[in-house]
């Protein structure tokens, strides 16, 4: 009887140890600093990686604002794509934020559209600066990013 009690007690200790380790390991998933994913814009056969800029960082629910870029200072740093109706954005990475938002500026940096989940077809010829705003990570730990690229409409 004593031996069975010892075997049962040993098995219970081992099982509790395994459950404790799993709790610690699984409890850490989603915690810690988030990693920024990648964004690729494809228009027909051409694809570019937009110019990225961190706009905020949230760690353990505490948000720290960073500097946003002003459209006038983007210049030629952002890549240029020739526009056609076959334009897509590809996102790779961990993000729980749902929608991504786009702002399109004309050559004079006057807002063309704001806070859309995607933009309507561009018909007027000219160059348009597109800003995609999103965040990577979870609600508690995330990094807000803005991504810039130029679209040339002929």
PDB file of C-alpha atoms in Angstrom:
ATOM      1  CA  UNK A   1       0.000   0.000   0.000  1.00  0.00           C
ATOM      2  CA  UNK A   2       2.823   2.342   0.900  1.00  0.00           C
ATOM      3  CA  UNK A   3       4.518   1.611  -2.398  1.00  0.00           C
ATOM      4  CA  UNK A   4       1.379   2.381  -4.445  1.00  0.00           C
ATOM      5  CA  UNK A   5       0.965   5.631  -2.550  1.00  0.00           C
ATOM      6  CA  UNK A   6       4.563   6.599  -3.312  1.00  0.00           C
ATOM      7  CA  UNK A   7       4.140   5.704  -7.008  1.00  0.00           C
ATOM      8  CA  UNK A   8       0.920   7.713  -7.212  1.00  0.00           C
ATOM      9  CA  UNK A   9       2.536  10.663  -5.421  1.00  0.00           C
ATOM     10  CA  UNK A  10       5.567  10.527  -7.731  1.00  0.00           C
ATOM     11  CA  UNK A  11       3.358  10.442 -10.816  1.00  0.00           C
ATOM     12  CA  UNK A  12       1.333  13.382  -9.507  1.00  0.00           C
ATOM     13  CA  UNK A  13       4.518  15.425  -8.880  1.00  0.00           C
ATOM     14  CA  UNK A  14       5.802  14.666 -12.407  1.00  0.00           C
ATOM     15  CA  UNK A  15       2.430  15.581 -13.952  1.00  0.00           C
ATOM     16  CA  UNK A  16       2.232  18.835 -11.976  1.00  0.00           C
ATOM     17  CA  UNK A  17       5.806  19.636 -13.034  1.00  0.00           C
ATOM     18  CA  UNK A  18       4.965  19.123 -16.708  1.00  0.00           C
ATOM     19  CA  UNK A  19       1.796  21.220 -16.412  1.00  0.00           C
ATOM     20  CA  UNK A  20       3.775  23.967 -14.644  1.00  0.00           C
ATOM     21  CA  UNK A  21       6.386  24.065 -17.408  1.00  0.00           C
ATOM     22  CA  UNK A  22       3.664  24.178 -20.098  1.00  0.00           C
ATOM     23  CA  UNK A  23       1.952  27.045 -18.267  1.00  0.00           C
ATOM     24  CA  UNK A  24       5.191  29.016 -18.133  1.00  0.00           C
ATOM     25  CA  UNK A  25       6.048  28.365 -21.779  1.00  0.00           C
ATOM     26  CA  UNK A  26       2.574  28.976 -23.186  1.00  0.00           C
ATOM     27  CA  UNK A  27       2.018  31.973 -20.926  1.00  0.00           C
ATOM     28  CA  UNK A  28       5.012  33.689 -22.529  1.00  0.00           C
ATOM     29  CA  UNK A  29       3.650  33.360 -26.070  1.00  0.00           C
ATOM     30  CA  UNK A  30       2.404  36.753 -27.235  1.00  0.00           C
ATOM     31  CA  UNK A  31       4.314  38.561 -24.506  1.00  0.00           C
ATOM     32  CA  UNK A  32       7.528  40.445 -24.980  1.00  0.00           C
ATOM     33  CA  UNK A  33       8.513  42.845 -27.718  1.00  0.00           C
ATOM     34  CA  UNK A  34       6.639  42.451 -31.016  1.00  0.00           C
ATOM     35  CA  UNK A  35       8.431  41.906 -34.287  1.00  0.00           C
ATOM     36  CA  UNK A  36       7.719  44.103 -37.291  1.00  0.00           C
ATOM     37  CA  UNK A  37       6.482  42.114 -40.265  1.00  0.00           C
ATOM     38  CA  UNK A  38       6.935  42.992 -43.906  1.00  0.00           C
ATOM     39  CA  UNK A  39       4.807  44.752 -46.507  1.00  0.00           C
ATOM     40  CA  UNK A  40       5.197  44.275 -50.251  1.00  0.00           C
ATOM     41  CA  UNK A  41       3.210  46.217 -52.845  1.00  0.00           C
ATOM     42  CA  UNK A  42       2.640  44.546 -56.191  1.00  0.00           C
ATOM     43  CA  UNK A  43       1.314  46.283 -59.281  1.00  0.00           C
ATOM     44  CA  UNK A  44       1.183  43.937 -62.276  1.00  0.00           C
ATOM     45  CA  UNK A  45       4.594  42.260 -62.536  1.00  0.00           C
ATOM     46  CA  UNK A  46       6.378  44.972 -60.547  1.00  0.00           C
ATOM     47  CA  UNK A  47       6.725  44.825 -56.754  1.00  0.00           C
ATOM     48  CA  UNK A  48       8.345  47.109 -54.165  1.00  0.00           C
ATOM     49  CA  UNK A  49       8.949  47.231 -50.433  1.00  0.00           C
ATOM     50  CA  UNK A  50       7.622  50.573 -49.168  1.00  0.00           C
ATOM     51  CA  UNK A  51       9.595  52.996 -47.003  1.00  0.00           C
ATOM     52  CA  UNK A  52       8.808  52.118 -43.362  1.00  0.00           C
ATOM     53  CA  UNK A  53       8.687  54.398 -40.342  1.00  0.00           C
ATOM     54  CA  UNK A  54       7.848  53.470 -36.726  1.00  0.00           C
ATOM     55  CA  UNK A  55       5.185  55.810 -35.316  1.00  0.00           C
ATOM     56  CA  UNK A  56       4.652  54.270 -31.868  1.00  0.00           C
ATOM     57  CA  UNK A  57       5.556  51.324 -29.666  1.00  0.00           C
ATOM     58  CA  UNK A  58       3.357  49.755 -26.986  1.00  0.00           C
ATOM     59  CA  UNK A  59       4.957  47.499 -24.379  1.00  0.00           C
ATOM     60  CA  UNK A  60       2.890  45.974 -21.588  1.00  0.00           C
ATOM     61  CA  UNK A  61       0.083  48.422 -22.413  1.00  0.00           C
ATOM     62  CA  UNK A  62       2.303  51.559 -22.162  1.00  0.00           C
ATOM     63  CA  UNK A  63       2.420  53.522 -25.416  1.00  0.00           C
ATOM     64  CA  UNK A  64       5.439  55.593 -26.484  1.00  0.00           C
ATOM     65  CA  UNK A  65       4.920  57.901 -29.461  1.00  0.00           C
ATOM     66  CA  UNK A  66       7.575  58.241 -32.155  1.00  0.00           C
ATOM     67  CA  UNK A  67       7.951  60.850 -34.897  1.00  0.00           C
ATOM     68  CA  UNK A  68       5.610  60.602 -37.874  1.00  0.00           C
ATOM     69  CA  UNK A  69       7.004  61.497 -41.265  1.00  0.00           C
ATOM     70  CA  UNK A  70       5.609  64.549 -43.014  1.00  0.00           C
ATOM     71  CA  UNK A  71       4.682  63.759 -46.645  1.00  0.00           C
ATOM     72  CA  UNK A  72       6.796  66.658 -47.946  1.00  0.00           C
ATOM     73  CA  UNK A  73       9.970  65.071 -46.551  1.00  0.00           C
ATOM     74  CA  UNK A  74       9.490  61.649 -48.180  1.00  0.00           C
ATOM     75  CA  UNK A  75      10.821  62.751 -51.580  1.00  0.00           C
ATOM     76  CA  UNK A  76      12.576  60.026 -53.536  1.00  0.00           C
ATOM     77  CA  UNK A  77      13.152  57.820 -50.472  1.00  0.00           C
ATOM     78  CA  UNK A  78       9.868  56.001 -51.129  1.00  0.00           C
ATOM     79  CA  UNK A  79       9.797  53.611 -54.116  1.00  0.00           C
ATOM     80  CA  UNK A  80       7.768  54.371 -57.258  1.00  0.00           C
ATOM     81  CA  UNK A  81       5.268  52.049 -58.969  1.00  0.00           C
ATOM     82  CA  UNK A  82       3.462  52.556 -62.260  1.00  0.00           C
ATOM     83  CA  UNK A  83      -0.226  52.292 -61.376  1.00  0.00           C
ATOM     84  CA  UNK A  84      -2.717  49.876 -62.886  1.00  0.00           C
ATOM     85  CA  UNK A  85      -5.905  48.294 -61.534  1.00  0.00           C
ATOM     86  CA  UNK A  86      -4.017  45.116 -60.566  1.00  0.00           C
ATOM     87  CA  UNK A  87      -2.516  46.452 -57.324  1.00  0.00           C
ATOM     88  CA  UNK A  88      -2.199  44.355 -54.168  1.00  0.00           C
ATOM     89  CA  UNK A  89      -0.561  44.648 -50.769  1.00  0.00           C
ATOM     90  CA  UNK A  90       0.979  41.564 -49.136  1.00  0.00           C
ATOM     91  CA  UNK A  91       1.513  41.483 -45.355  1.00  0.00           C
ATOM     92  CA  UNK A  92       3.679  38.902 -43.617  1.00  0.00           C
ATOM     93  CA  UNK A  93       4.040  38.815 -39.859  1.00  0.00           C
ATOM     94  CA  UNK A  94       2.089  38.684 -36.611  1.00  0.00           C
ATOM     95  CA  UNK A  95      -0.654  41.280 -36.331  1.00  0.00           C
ATOM     96  CA  UNK A  96      -3.981  41.200 -34.519  1.00  0.00           C
ATOM     97  CA  UNK A  97      -5.084  44.628 -35.662  1.00  0.00           C
ATOM     98  CA  UNK A  98      -7.535  43.771 -38.427  1.00  0.00           C
ATOM     99  CA  UNK A  99      -7.748  46.520 -41.042  1.00  0.00           C
ATOM    100  CA  UNK A 100      -4.895  48.474 -42.564  1.00  0.00           C
ATOM    101  CA  UNK A 101      -5.516  52.109 -43.458  1.00  0.00           C
ATOM    102  CA  UNK A 102      -4.408  54.037 -46.528  1.00  0.00           C
ATOM    103  CA  UNK A 103      -4.032  57.758 -47.114  1.00  0.00           C
ATOM    104  CA  UNK A 104      -3.323  58.953 -50.653  1.00  0.00           C
ATOM    105  CA  UNK A 105      -1.765  62.371 -51.262  1.00  0.00           C
ATOM    106  CA  UNK A 106      -1.539  64.296 -54.530  1.00  0.00           C
ATOM    107  CA  UNK A 107       1.718  65.886 -55.750  1.00  0.00           C
ATOM    108  CA  UNK A 108       0.879  68.920 -53.606  1.00  0.00           C
ATOM    109  CA  UNK A 109       0.365  66.632 -50.550  1.00  0.00           C
ATOM    110  CA  UNK A 110      -3.280  67.504 -50.211  1.00  0.00           C
ATOM    111  CA  UNK A 111      -5.150  64.488 -48.857  1.00  0.00           C
ATOM    112  CA  UNK A 112      -6.888  62.578 -51.660  1.00  0.00           C
ATOM    113  CA  UNK A 113      -8.577  59.888 -49.585  1.00  0.00           C
ATOM    114  CA  UNK A 114      -8.192  59.123 -45.903  1.00  0.00           C
ATOM    115  CA  UNK A 115      -8.594  56.106 -43.633  1.00  0.00           C
ATOM    116  CA  UNK A 116      -9.814  53.649 -46.242  1.00  0.00           C
ATOM    117  CA  UNK A 117      -9.298  49.916 -46.081  1.00  0.00           C
ATOM    118  CA  UNK A 118      -8.110  50.202 -49.696  1.00  0.00           C
ATOM    119  CA  UNK A 119      -8.387  52.971 -52.230  1.00  0.00           C
ATOM    120  CA  UNK A 120     -10.622  53.590 -55.196  1.00  0.00           C
ATOM    121  CA  UNK A 121      -9.080  53.442 -58.671  1.00  0.00           C
ATOM    122  CA  UNK A 122      -6.988  56.498 -59.490  1.00  0.00           C
ATOM    123  CA  UNK A 123      -8.028  58.152 -62.750  1.00  0.00           C
ATOM    124  CA  UNK A 124      -6.356  61.569 -62.746  1.00  0.00           C
ATOM    125  CA  UNK A 125      -2.805  61.497 -64.198  1.00  0.00           C
ATOM    126  CA  UNK A 126      -0.012  62.410 -61.788  1.00  0.00           C
ATOM    127  CA  UNK A 127       2.056  61.076 -58.925  1.00  0.00           C
ATOM    128  CA  UNK A 128       0.363  60.037 -55.691  1.00  0.00           C
ATOM    129  CA  UNK A 129       2.055  59.352 -52.378  1.00  0.00           C
ATOM    130  CA  UNK A 130       0.391  56.441 -50.568  1.00  0.00           C
ATOM    131  CA  UNK A 131       0.746  55.943 -46.812  1.00  0.00           C
ATOM    132  CA  UNK A 132      -0.303  52.626 -45.293  1.00  0.00           C
ATOM    133  CA  UNK A 133      -0.752  52.675 -41.519  1.00  0.00           C
ATOM    134  CA  UNK A 134      -0.839  49.486 -39.457  1.00  0.00           C
ATOM    135  CA  UNK A 135       0.499  47.867 -36.308  1.00  0.00           C
ATOM    136  CA  UNK A 136       2.332  44.624 -35.687  1.00  0.00           C
ATOM    137  CA  UNK A 137       1.877  42.477 -32.590  1.00  0.00           C
ATOM    138  CA  UNK A 138      -0.909  42.126 -30.062  1.00  0.00           C
ATOM    139  CA  UNK A 139      -3.118  44.663 -28.334  1.00  0.00           C
ATOM    140  CA  UNK A 140      -0.794  44.769 -25.314  1.00  0.00           C
ATOM    141  CA  UNK A 141       2.559  44.712 -27.148  1.00  0.00           C
ATOM    142  CA  UNK A 142       2.708  46.265 -30.616  1.00  0.00           C
ATOM    143  CA  UNK A 143       4.572  48.565 -32.957  1.00  0.00           C
ATOM    144  CA  UNK A 144       2.701  51.084 -35.109  1.00  0.00           C
ATOM    145  CA  UNK A 145       4.165  51.583 -38.557  1.00  0.00           C
ATOM    146  CA  UNK A 146       3.533  53.758 -41.577  1.00  0.00           C
ATOM    147  CA  UNK A 147       4.681  52.630 -45.048  1.00  0.00           C
ATOM    148  CA  UNK A 148       5.142  54.991 -48.003  1.00  0.00           C
ATOM    149  CA  UNK A 149       5.338  54.448 -51.754  1.00  0.00           C
ATOM    150  CA  UNK A 150       4.613  56.502 -54.868  1.00  0.00           C
ATOM    151  CA  UNK A 151       2.079  55.593 -57.551  1.00  0.00           C
ATOM    152  CA  UNK A 152       2.507  57.085 -61.019  1.00  0.00           C
ATOM    153  CA  UNK A 153      -0.778  57.344 -62.928  1.00  0.00           C
ATOM    154  CA  UNK A 154      -0.502  58.006 -66.672  1.00  0.00           C
TER     155      UNK A 154
END
